[in-house]
XYZ file of C-alpha atoms in Angstrom:
585
model
C 0.000 0.000 0.000
C 1.518 3.269 -1.209
C 1.731 6.096 1.251
C -0.453 9.130 0.594
C 1.405 12.098 -0.990
C 2.444 14.916 1.291
C 0.509 18.072 0.478
C 2.024 21.423 1.480
C -0.228 23.678 3.428
C -1.576 26.920 1.918
C 1.001 29.067 3.710
C 3.905 27.175 2.102
C 2.318 27.531 -1.320
C 1.970 31.283 -0.791
C 5.664 31.601 0.132
C 6.730 29.701 -2.990
C 4.570 31.909 -5.227
C 5.817 35.129 -3.594
C 9.399 33.989 -4.093
C 8.720 33.320 -7.782
C 7.147 36.737 -8.265
C 10.204 38.394 -6.713
C 12.503 36.470 -9.073
C 10.450 37.599 -12.076
C 10.454 41.246 -10.912
C 14.204 41.172 -10.346
C 14.770 39.672 -13.797
C 12.607 42.372 -15.428
C 14.475 45.097 -13.547
C 17.884 43.775 -14.637
C 16.772 43.445 -18.245
C 15.325 46.965 -18.182
C 18.587 48.378 -16.852
C 20.550 46.522 -19.511
C 18.282 47.798 -22.279
C 18.504 51.372 -20.968
C 22.280 51.220 -20.783
C 22.476 49.717 -24.253
C 20.115 52.361 -25.659
C 22.145 55.170 -24.097
C 25.320 53.667 -25.475
C 23.798 53.374 -28.939
C 22.460 56.953 -28.814
C 25.955 58.258 -28.102
C 27.683 56.027 -30.649
C 27.875 56.748 -34.379
C 24.988 55.183 -36.277
C 25.927 52.488 -38.755
C 28.668 49.872 -38.804
C 32.096 50.227 -40.440
C 32.266 48.598 -43.855
C 34.922 48.486 -46.584
C 32.505 49.056 -49.436
C 35.360 49.776 -51.866
C 37.051 46.483 -51.022
C 33.773 44.579 -51.375
C 33.092 46.022 -54.839
C 36.694 45.657 -56.016
C 36.743 41.985 -55.010
C 33.517 41.328 -56.910
C 34.851 43.118 -59.999
C 38.107 41.130 -59.841
C 36.022 37.940 -59.721
C 34.329 38.943 -62.968
C 30.898 39.618 -61.498
C 28.635 41.774 -63.662
C 25.850 41.989 -61.085
C 27.224 43.053 -57.729
C 24.756 42.934 -54.835
C 25.823 44.887 -51.762
C 24.362 43.410 -48.535
C 21.570 45.465 -47.032
C 22.563 47.648 -44.109
C 23.503 51.081 -42.836
C 27.250 51.480 -43.186
C 29.753 54.088 -42.046
C 32.287 54.521 -44.822
C 35.753 55.953 -44.440
C 37.072 57.721 -47.556
C 40.235 56.762 -49.394
C 42.041 59.610 -51.139
C 38.968 61.870 -50.691
C 36.503 59.348 -52.210
C 34.145 57.115 -50.248
C 33.576 54.855 -53.273
C 34.987 54.804 -56.824
C 33.698 52.844 -59.822
C 36.256 53.164 -62.590
C 36.601 51.479 -65.958
C 33.599 49.177 -65.558
C 31.400 48.014 -68.425
C 28.035 46.250 -68.590
C 27.880 46.094 -64.794
C 24.998 46.478 -62.349
C 25.546 47.590 -58.749
C 22.483 46.630 -56.702
C 22.336 48.527 -53.413
C 18.674 48.132 -52.445
C 18.363 48.803 -48.728
C 21.946 50.071 -48.476
C 22.673 53.376 -46.746
C 26.166 54.773 -47.165
C 27.020 57.236 -44.399
C 30.008 59.301 -45.481
C 32.182 60.127 -42.481
C 33.977 63.084 -44.055
C 32.576 65.968 -46.117
C 34.121 64.872 -49.391
C 32.949 62.966 -52.491
C 30.589 60.059 -51.836
C 30.746 58.268 -55.197
C 32.775 58.773 -58.372
C 31.830 56.888 -61.548
C 34.558 57.376 -64.159
C 35.394 55.953 -67.581
C 32.514 53.488 -67.426
C 30.153 52.128 -70.072
C 26.648 50.768 -69.478
C 26.844 50.772 -65.685
C 23.759 50.893 -63.447
C 23.707 51.835 -59.759
C 20.394 51.057 -58.053
C 18.838 51.692 -54.674
C 21.665 53.441 -52.823
C 20.995 55.992 -50.063
C 23.742 58.542 -49.355
C 24.045 60.735 -46.278
C 26.795 62.423 -44.255
C 27.774 62.386 -40.598
C 28.938 65.005 -39.872
C 26.804 67.020 -42.283
C 28.391 69.368 -44.836
C 26.406 72.248 -43.342
C 25.591 73.476 -39.886
C 22.313 74.976 -38.785
C 21.258 77.432 -36.114
C 18.978 80.215 -35.011
C 19.733 83.919 -35.467
C 19.842 85.441 -31.986
C 20.866 89.018 -32.836
C 20.876 91.251 -35.942
C 22.601 94.622 -36.097
C 20.518 97.568 -37.331
C 22.594 97.823 -40.519
C 22.359 94.026 -41.053
C 26.154 93.818 -41.164
C 26.400 91.449 -38.200
C 24.364 88.327 -37.417
C 24.797 86.247 -34.269
C 23.878 82.574 -34.547
C 23.295 79.877 -31.939
C 23.918 76.445 -33.449
C 21.328 73.762 -32.758
C 22.384 70.623 -30.926
C 23.179 67.802 -33.330
C 24.836 69.971 -36.007
C 28.545 70.527 -36.738
C 30.278 72.916 -34.313
C 30.979 76.550 -35.081
C 34.639 75.989 -35.921
C 33.654 73.860 -38.935
C 31.602 76.655 -40.587
C 32.874 77.903 -43.950
C 32.999 81.446 -45.385
C 30.536 80.514 -48.127
C 26.942 81.323 -48.964
C 24.283 80.778 -46.333
C 20.517 80.471 -46.555
C 18.035 82.035 -44.155
C 14.584 80.556 -43.519
C 11.554 81.894 -41.630
C 11.140 79.899 -38.426
C 7.346 79.572 -38.691
C 7.001 78.525 -42.334
C 10.506 77.012 -42.732
C 10.723 78.451 -46.258
C 13.384 80.780 -47.584
C 13.180 84.260 -46.155
C 15.389 85.881 -48.821
C 18.134 85.365 -51.360
C 21.194 83.645 -49.967
C 23.912 85.659 -48.271
C 27.674 85.372 -48.299
C 28.717 84.251 -44.819
C 31.973 86.184 -44.930
C 34.424 85.890 -42.075
C 32.450 83.590 -39.768
C 33.754 84.351 -36.291
C 33.702 81.490 -33.813
C 32.450 82.736 -30.446
C 32.435 79.224 -28.981
C 31.519 75.737 -30.192
C 27.825 76.616 -30.237
C 27.882 80.233 -31.404
C 28.920 82.073 -34.591
C 29.067 85.680 -35.671
C 28.603 86.303 -39.414
C 29.317 89.392 -41.483
C 27.157 89.079 -44.643
C 28.612 90.346 -47.893
C 26.909 93.463 -49.316
C 24.157 93.767 -46.669
C 21.405 96.386 -46.815
C 19.435 97.780 -43.855
C 16.260 96.680 -45.685
C 17.287 93.004 -45.810
C 14.458 90.953 -44.268
C 16.343 88.562 -41.957
C 15.336 88.811 -38.302
C 15.926 87.359 -34.883
C 14.519 83.847 -34.668
C 15.154 82.954 -38.312
C 16.922 79.678 -39.058
C 20.196 79.765 -40.980
C 22.122 77.013 -42.819
C 25.835 77.523 -43.447
C 28.298 75.261 -45.276
C 30.688 73.384 -43.006
C 33.580 70.985 -43.445
C 35.122 68.032 -41.663
C 37.608 66.353 -43.986
C 40.921 65.541 -42.308
C 41.825 63.429 -45.343
C 41.165 66.285 -47.786
C 38.040 67.222 -49.704
C 36.766 67.304 -53.267
C 33.355 68.720 -54.190
C 30.000 67.126 -54.989
C 28.286 63.993 -53.714
C 28.184 61.881 -56.886
C 30.017 62.507 -60.144
C 29.901 60.782 -63.524
C 33.023 61.491 -65.571
C 33.727 60.465 -69.186
C 31.070 57.751 -69.173
C 28.558 56.349 -71.644
C 25.191 54.861 -70.768
C 25.293 55.220 -66.982
C 21.945 54.729 -65.225
C 21.204 55.841 -61.667
C 18.000 54.361 -60.329
C 16.199 55.032 -57.027
C 19.148 56.876 -55.488
C 18.305 58.906 -52.379
C 20.702 61.750 -51.592
C 20.235 63.697 -48.366
C 23.270 66.015 -48.307
C 26.272 67.226 -50.309
C 29.121 69.678 -49.848
C 28.235 71.197 -53.254
C 26.288 69.662 -56.186
C 24.289 66.485 -55.794
C 24.727 64.728 -59.153
C 27.386 66.197 -61.478
C 28.154 64.670 -64.840
C 30.990 65.870 -67.074
C 31.790 64.913 -70.673
C 29.450 61.943 -70.609
C 26.897 60.491 -72.996
C 23.292 59.457 -72.439
C 23.103 59.298 -68.641
C 19.708 58.316 -67.213
C 18.516 59.395 -63.749
C 15.387 57.435 -62.817
C 13.455 58.213 -59.638
C 16.436 59.768 -57.920
C 15.500 61.846 -54.894
C 17.105 64.896 -53.288
C 15.315 66.391 -50.297
C 15.885 67.578 -46.759
C 15.868 64.493 -44.596
C 12.930 64.291 -42.167
C 13.641 64.008 -38.460
C 11.825 60.660 -38.327
C 14.553 58.949 -40.369
C 17.554 61.112 -39.514
C 20.692 59.280 -38.418
C 21.410 61.831 -35.668
C 19.024 63.293 -33.120
C 18.911 67.052 -33.736
C 17.295 69.871 -31.805
C 15.811 71.192 -35.068
C 15.020 69.178 -38.240
C 17.176 69.780 -41.285
C 16.299 72.974 -43.150
C 18.447 72.305 -46.255
C 19.205 69.324 -48.478
C 22.290 70.108 -50.589
C 24.623 73.087 -50.483
C 24.275 73.860 -54.219
C 22.764 72.436 -57.461
C 20.845 69.177 -57.393
C 21.562 67.984 -60.963
C 24.298 69.507 -63.115
C 25.405 68.337 -66.557
C 28.421 69.781 -68.400
C 29.644 68.894 -71.870
C 27.392 65.901 -72.532
C 27.460 64.428 -76.031
C 23.876 63.223 -75.668
C 22.133 65.070 -72.868
C 20.908 63.433 -69.678
C 17.415 62.093 -69.027
C 15.801 62.957 -65.687
C 12.708 60.821 -65.248
C 10.381 61.040 -62.214
C 13.128 62.582 -60.089
C 12.738 64.876 -57.070
C 14.950 67.797 -56.054
C 13.918 70.168 -53.275
C 15.417 72.505 -50.664
C 18.894 72.604 -52.247
C 21.000 75.729 -52.271
C 20.832 76.367 -56.036
C 19.285 75.063 -59.291
C 17.371 71.796 -59.571
C 18.704 71.079 -63.087
C 21.372 72.816 -65.160
C 22.364 71.374 -68.553
C 25.042 73.206 -70.548
C 28.339 73.277 -72.402
C 31.130 75.841 -72.095
C 31.793 78.971 -74.098
C 35.279 80.093 -75.085
C 35.840 83.802 -75.724
C 37.053 85.327 -78.978
C 39.370 88.292 -78.404
C 40.435 89.005 -82.000
C 39.548 87.832 -85.489
C 41.159 87.980 -88.925
C 39.437 86.281 -91.821
C 38.743 82.723 -90.772
C 41.186 82.702 -87.812
C 40.118 83.666 -84.287
C 42.204 84.085 -81.148
C 40.250 82.316 -78.410
C 40.577 82.197 -74.633
C 39.699 78.687 -73.485
C 37.521 77.919 -70.490
C 38.958 74.412 -70.624
C 36.624 72.498 -72.934
C 37.811 73.500 -76.419
C 36.068 72.282 -79.594
C 37.785 69.506 -81.559
C 38.796 69.663 -85.200
C 35.718 68.864 -87.258
C 33.260 70.162 -84.649
C 30.457 72.507 -85.579
C 30.589 75.570 -83.340
C 27.915 77.998 -82.241
C 29.000 81.644 -82.627
C 27.234 84.196 -80.415
C 28.389 87.728 -81.085
C 29.213 90.009 -78.159
C 26.723 92.575 -79.464
C 23.868 90.059 -79.532
C 23.257 88.202 -82.807
C 23.926 84.517 -83.190
C 25.462 83.983 -86.611
C 25.626 80.804 -88.677
C 27.569 77.921 -87.175
C 31.048 77.204 -88.531
C 33.244 74.104 -88.650
C 36.649 73.946 -86.943
C 39.499 73.160 -89.319
C 42.531 73.694 -87.119
C 43.508 74.560 -83.528
C 46.948 75.601 -82.293
C 48.259 77.079 -79.035
C 48.648 80.862 -78.914
C 50.096 81.639 -75.487
C 48.161 82.887 -72.470
C 45.674 85.634 -71.701
C 47.317 89.058 -72.066
C 46.930 92.368 -70.244
C 44.532 93.869 -72.790
C 42.276 90.835 -72.529
C 42.367 90.981 -68.730
C 41.377 94.645 -68.884
C 38.442 93.780 -71.154
C 37.205 91.100 -68.745
C 37.229 93.522 -65.823
C 34.598 95.626 -67.591
C 32.169 92.751 -68.173
C 29.009 91.732 -66.346
C 30.178 88.254 -65.427
C 31.194 86.066 -62.527
C 33.863 87.725 -60.399
C 36.225 84.751 -60.513
C 36.165 84.708 -64.317
C 36.708 88.467 -64.435
C 39.640 88.521 -62.048
C 41.167 85.027 -61.766
C 40.786 83.432 -65.194
C 44.311 82.345 -66.110
C 43.170 81.291 -69.558
C 45.178 79.511 -72.241
C 44.815 81.049 -75.710
C 44.418 79.256 -79.045
C 44.234 80.109 -82.721
C 41.061 78.541 -84.088
C 40.691 78.269 -87.853
C 37.173 77.716 -89.220
C 35.786 76.883 -92.648
C 34.786 80.426 -93.608
C 35.629 84.022 -92.878
C 33.931 85.507 -89.809
C 33.796 89.105 -88.659
C 33.071 89.216 -84.934
C 33.971 91.664 -82.141
C 35.988 90.992 -79.006
C 33.840 89.221 -76.418
C 32.113 86.968 -78.958
C 31.556 83.438 -77.636
C 32.000 80.095 -79.373
C 31.116 76.569 -78.263
C 31.139 73.085 -79.708
C 27.586 71.961 -80.471
C 28.797 68.412 -79.764
C 29.310 69.112 -76.046
C 26.182 70.944 -74.874
C 23.836 68.237 -73.647
C 21.679 68.196 -76.772
C 18.993 65.511 -76.842
C 18.084 65.902 -73.152
C 14.813 64.791 -71.529
C 13.196 66.011 -68.289
C 9.926 64.195 -67.616
C 7.615 63.732 -64.648
C 9.906 65.357 -62.086
C 9.144 67.412 -58.969
C 11.421 70.395 -58.305
C 11.324 73.461 -56.126
C 11.521 75.243 -52.773
C 15.024 76.328 -53.736
C 16.852 79.649 -53.939
C 17.335 79.628 -57.709
C 15.962 78.124 -60.906
C 13.905 74.974 -61.295
C 15.055 73.850 -64.760
C 17.864 75.713 -66.541
C 18.573 74.645 -70.112
C 21.362 75.724 -72.486
C 20.972 72.922 -75.005
C 18.959 71.809 -78.031
C 16.772 68.962 -79.296
C 15.182 68.366 -75.913
C 11.860 67.890 -74.145
C 10.668 69.288 -70.799
C 7.318 67.689 -70.017
C 4.887 66.760 -67.245
C 6.999 68.213 -64.454
C 5.797 69.975 -61.302
C 7.826 73.020 -60.288
C 6.906 75.080 -57.237
C 8.333 77.684 -54.929
C 11.454 78.611 -56.879
C 12.987 81.994 -56.131
C 14.387 82.029 -59.667
C 12.619 81.141 -62.907
C 10.608 77.938 -62.893
C 11.777 76.918 -66.374
C 14.535 78.950 -68.007
C 16.046 78.381 -71.446
C 19.004 80.703 -72.011
C 22.741 80.835 -72.673
C 24.694 82.632 -69.948
C 27.460 85.133 -70.631
C 27.822 85.526 -66.847
C 29.196 81.988 -66.401
C 30.351 81.425 -70.004
C 27.904 78.521 -70.183
C 26.592 77.486 -73.595
C 24.496 77.368 -75.578
C 21.452 78.682 -77.383
C 18.525 76.337 -78.009
C 17.069 74.794 -81.155
C 14.080 72.455 -81.268
C 13.044 72.493 -77.617
C 9.550 71.540 -76.420
C 8.144 72.708 -73.065
C 4.792 71.018 -72.532
C 2.258 69.871 -69.943
C 4.186 71.191 -66.939
C 2.628 72.708 -63.799
C 4.517 75.733 -62.478
C 3.375 77.491 -59.314
C 4.407 79.961 -56.627
C 7.443 81.314 -58.465
C 8.864 84.619 -57.305
C 9.946 85.494 -60.835
C 9.322 84.207 -64.401
C 7.464 80.858 -64.405
C 8.599 80.102 -67.980
C 11.276 82.195 -69.703
C 13.144 81.680 -72.970
C 15.744 84.447 -73.325
C 19.144 85.512 -74.633
C 20.926 88.537 -73.140
C 23.964 89.694 -75.098
C 27.367 90.054 -73.498
C 27.280 93.765 -74.294
C 23.788 94.008 -72.799
C 20.346 94.055 -74.379
C 18.075 91.399 -75.795
C 19.526 89.358 -78.648
C 17.633 89.471 -81.945
C 15.564 86.588 -83.288
C 17.663 83.574 -84.211
C 19.532 83.126 -80.951
C 16.981 80.351 -80.378
C 15.069 78.489 -83.077
C 11.930 76.344 -83.079
C 10.717 76.682 -79.488
C 7.317 75.236 -78.508
C 5.554 76.068 -75.228
C 2.271 74.190 -75.013
C -0.243 72.753 -72.535
C 1.413 74.172 -69.426
C -0.463 75.317 -66.301
C 0.804 78.292 -64.303
C -0.508 79.210 -60.863
C 0.190 81.883 -58.229
C 3.020 83.587 -60.071
C 3.760 87.082 -61.402
C 3.275 88.469 -64.908
C 4.544 87.727 -67.479
C 3.985 84.038 -66.970
C 5.320 82.902 -70.335
C 8.066 85.053 -71.849
C 9.945 84.255 -75.058
C 12.630 86.460 -76.561
C 15.241 86.185 -79.314
C 13.557 83.270 -81.093
C 12.812 82.458 -84.709
C 9.769 80.197 -85.020
C 8.050 80.126 -81.655
C 4.753 78.419 -80.836
C 2.822 79.230 -77.635
C -0.472 77.307 -77.548
C -2.960 75.744 -75.153
C -1.390 77.047 -71.951
C -3.462 77.889 -68.870
C -2.181 81.023 -67.155
C -3.456 82.643 -63.972
C -6.016 85.403 -64.584
C -4.222 87.826 -62.290
C -0.567 87.987 -61.266
C 0.661 87.001 -57.820
C 3.613 89.151 -56.820
C 5.834 91.255 -59.071
C 9.119 90.722 -60.839
C 11.718 93.432 -60.115
C 11.536 96.316 -62.575
C 15.182 96.030 -63.596
C 14.613 92.390 -64.593
C 11.508 93.215 -66.615
C 13.384 95.964 -68.474
C 16.315 93.635 -69.138
C 13.945 91.480 -71.218
C 12.851 94.495 -73.291
C 9.464 94.758 -71.563
C 7.521 97.698 -70.151
C 6.851 97.097 -66.405
C 3.644 99.156 -66.678
C 2.152 97.039 -69.480
C 2.630 93.372 -68.748
C 0.504 90.547 -70.112
C 0.440 86.922 -69.084
C 2.255 86.026 -72.325
C 4.968 88.215 -73.839
C 7.293 87.878 -76.823
C 10.228 90.168 -77.642
C 12.500 90.073 -80.709
C 10.768 87.003 -82.106
C 9.924 86.080 -85.699
C 7.330 83.640 -87.024
C 5.263 83.607 -83.838
C 2.089 81.570 -83.221
C 0.139 82.385 -80.027
C -3.279 80.729 -79.728
C -5.650 78.824 -77.467
C -4.141 80.075 -74.231
C -6.266 80.819 -71.142
C -7.220 83.238 -69.779
């Protein structure tokens, strides 16, 4: 007969249960403390893990891989020789970086793509820690606006990293630009969290005020720095797809001397606080320090398709070549100062006279060195309305350029190879704006600008023009601007223009075959569509606002040959063979 089991009394059971509860509570407390300590440690530590992305890619290339998949993750990348990643000499290669965030640890180039053919980069996110700009609140403004005191927000680079470059000022309540950018000359470090800035050329009427938010370029690059976040150099058929870019020390995407680059759904914006890699006392007010997309010297122009570019410190898109300056001419031989991208023998060249007319293109037959810029040429430059660095620091090489016919042009005439202007460009379905300058700036031919949304630009929404100021070519032939929505511009929503080096509006023929059709313009000043200096222009089916919103400065209106007292929604100046019909109102 088995003995009956011993049953503990109720008091013993209660003690056992109480003991178990205490063990559980103690375990929870220890785990909570561990989690808190770990969280604090992670908050203080740099976000992302170290990764040799260059070594990973190089090893895959050496193994002959044509599709290189980078493992998903957020990586802190250390630059080598001022580059965080270089793709050079690749062909028919795809770099898949879906879910990859590259955090650049110095304010120098993120990615260089050079001498490549048919290379695709997909899915990459690029950001910087530390950022290439610092951000703070204006705490004091002198009555003459010559001195601004700034308190830097927690989470941004310290005062000693600020650069004497342009700065942008935003209203604290709306977080939109208060005014044109300023030159942050001589930033004086008061302490790590405070700066004193002396703006260049201030006026007592400037609108900045205490409480405004300011963004100023900054630098941390102990290994040296080169500009721009991502460059494409001497490439053919590069495709960037779904690239997110949150910051840059200058331009976002710069391509030089390339052919047929495609940018598909690439995004530039100010990063929201919810996804920022650093906790900041104030969310980012700026995306990039300068242009979002910049193309120079393309054989076939770039295609920007469904891209976004907002809150950068300059233009959303700029496509152009380079002008060289003629300083003397005899028969079919011109002495030319080179900007650095000379035409080749056999190239057709655009010729834009200093006094305004564009004359027939010529073909280059010979080029030979002809010394350096001389004193008379330097004196001429000093009198021009052009960028100060070109006027005063252009140490130009000179060449004798022989063309296929006699030309008679004055000093200051500009020439440019039509092969290196970005002709054949496409800008479709993009969203641009909230920036201090132009939305789309075109100096090229045989292109289409369609179905884009452009809003809140302080410069022109869409601008087609060569620029003597920067010596950026060229004039435009066969360009279509259609089905775009342009709103809330502070100046011309759509402008096609050509201002001569000597001043004044160029005659018809600077541009040829320009079509502006089906566009919608809202909340912008008159004139809303302006075309000058064009032979064969068609302006049809556009919907303009019935009344203007805001006014364009009088000096700017006069510079386009218009009367500020008699402005219409649509204006043409110095145009031949004009068709204007079906526009509303």
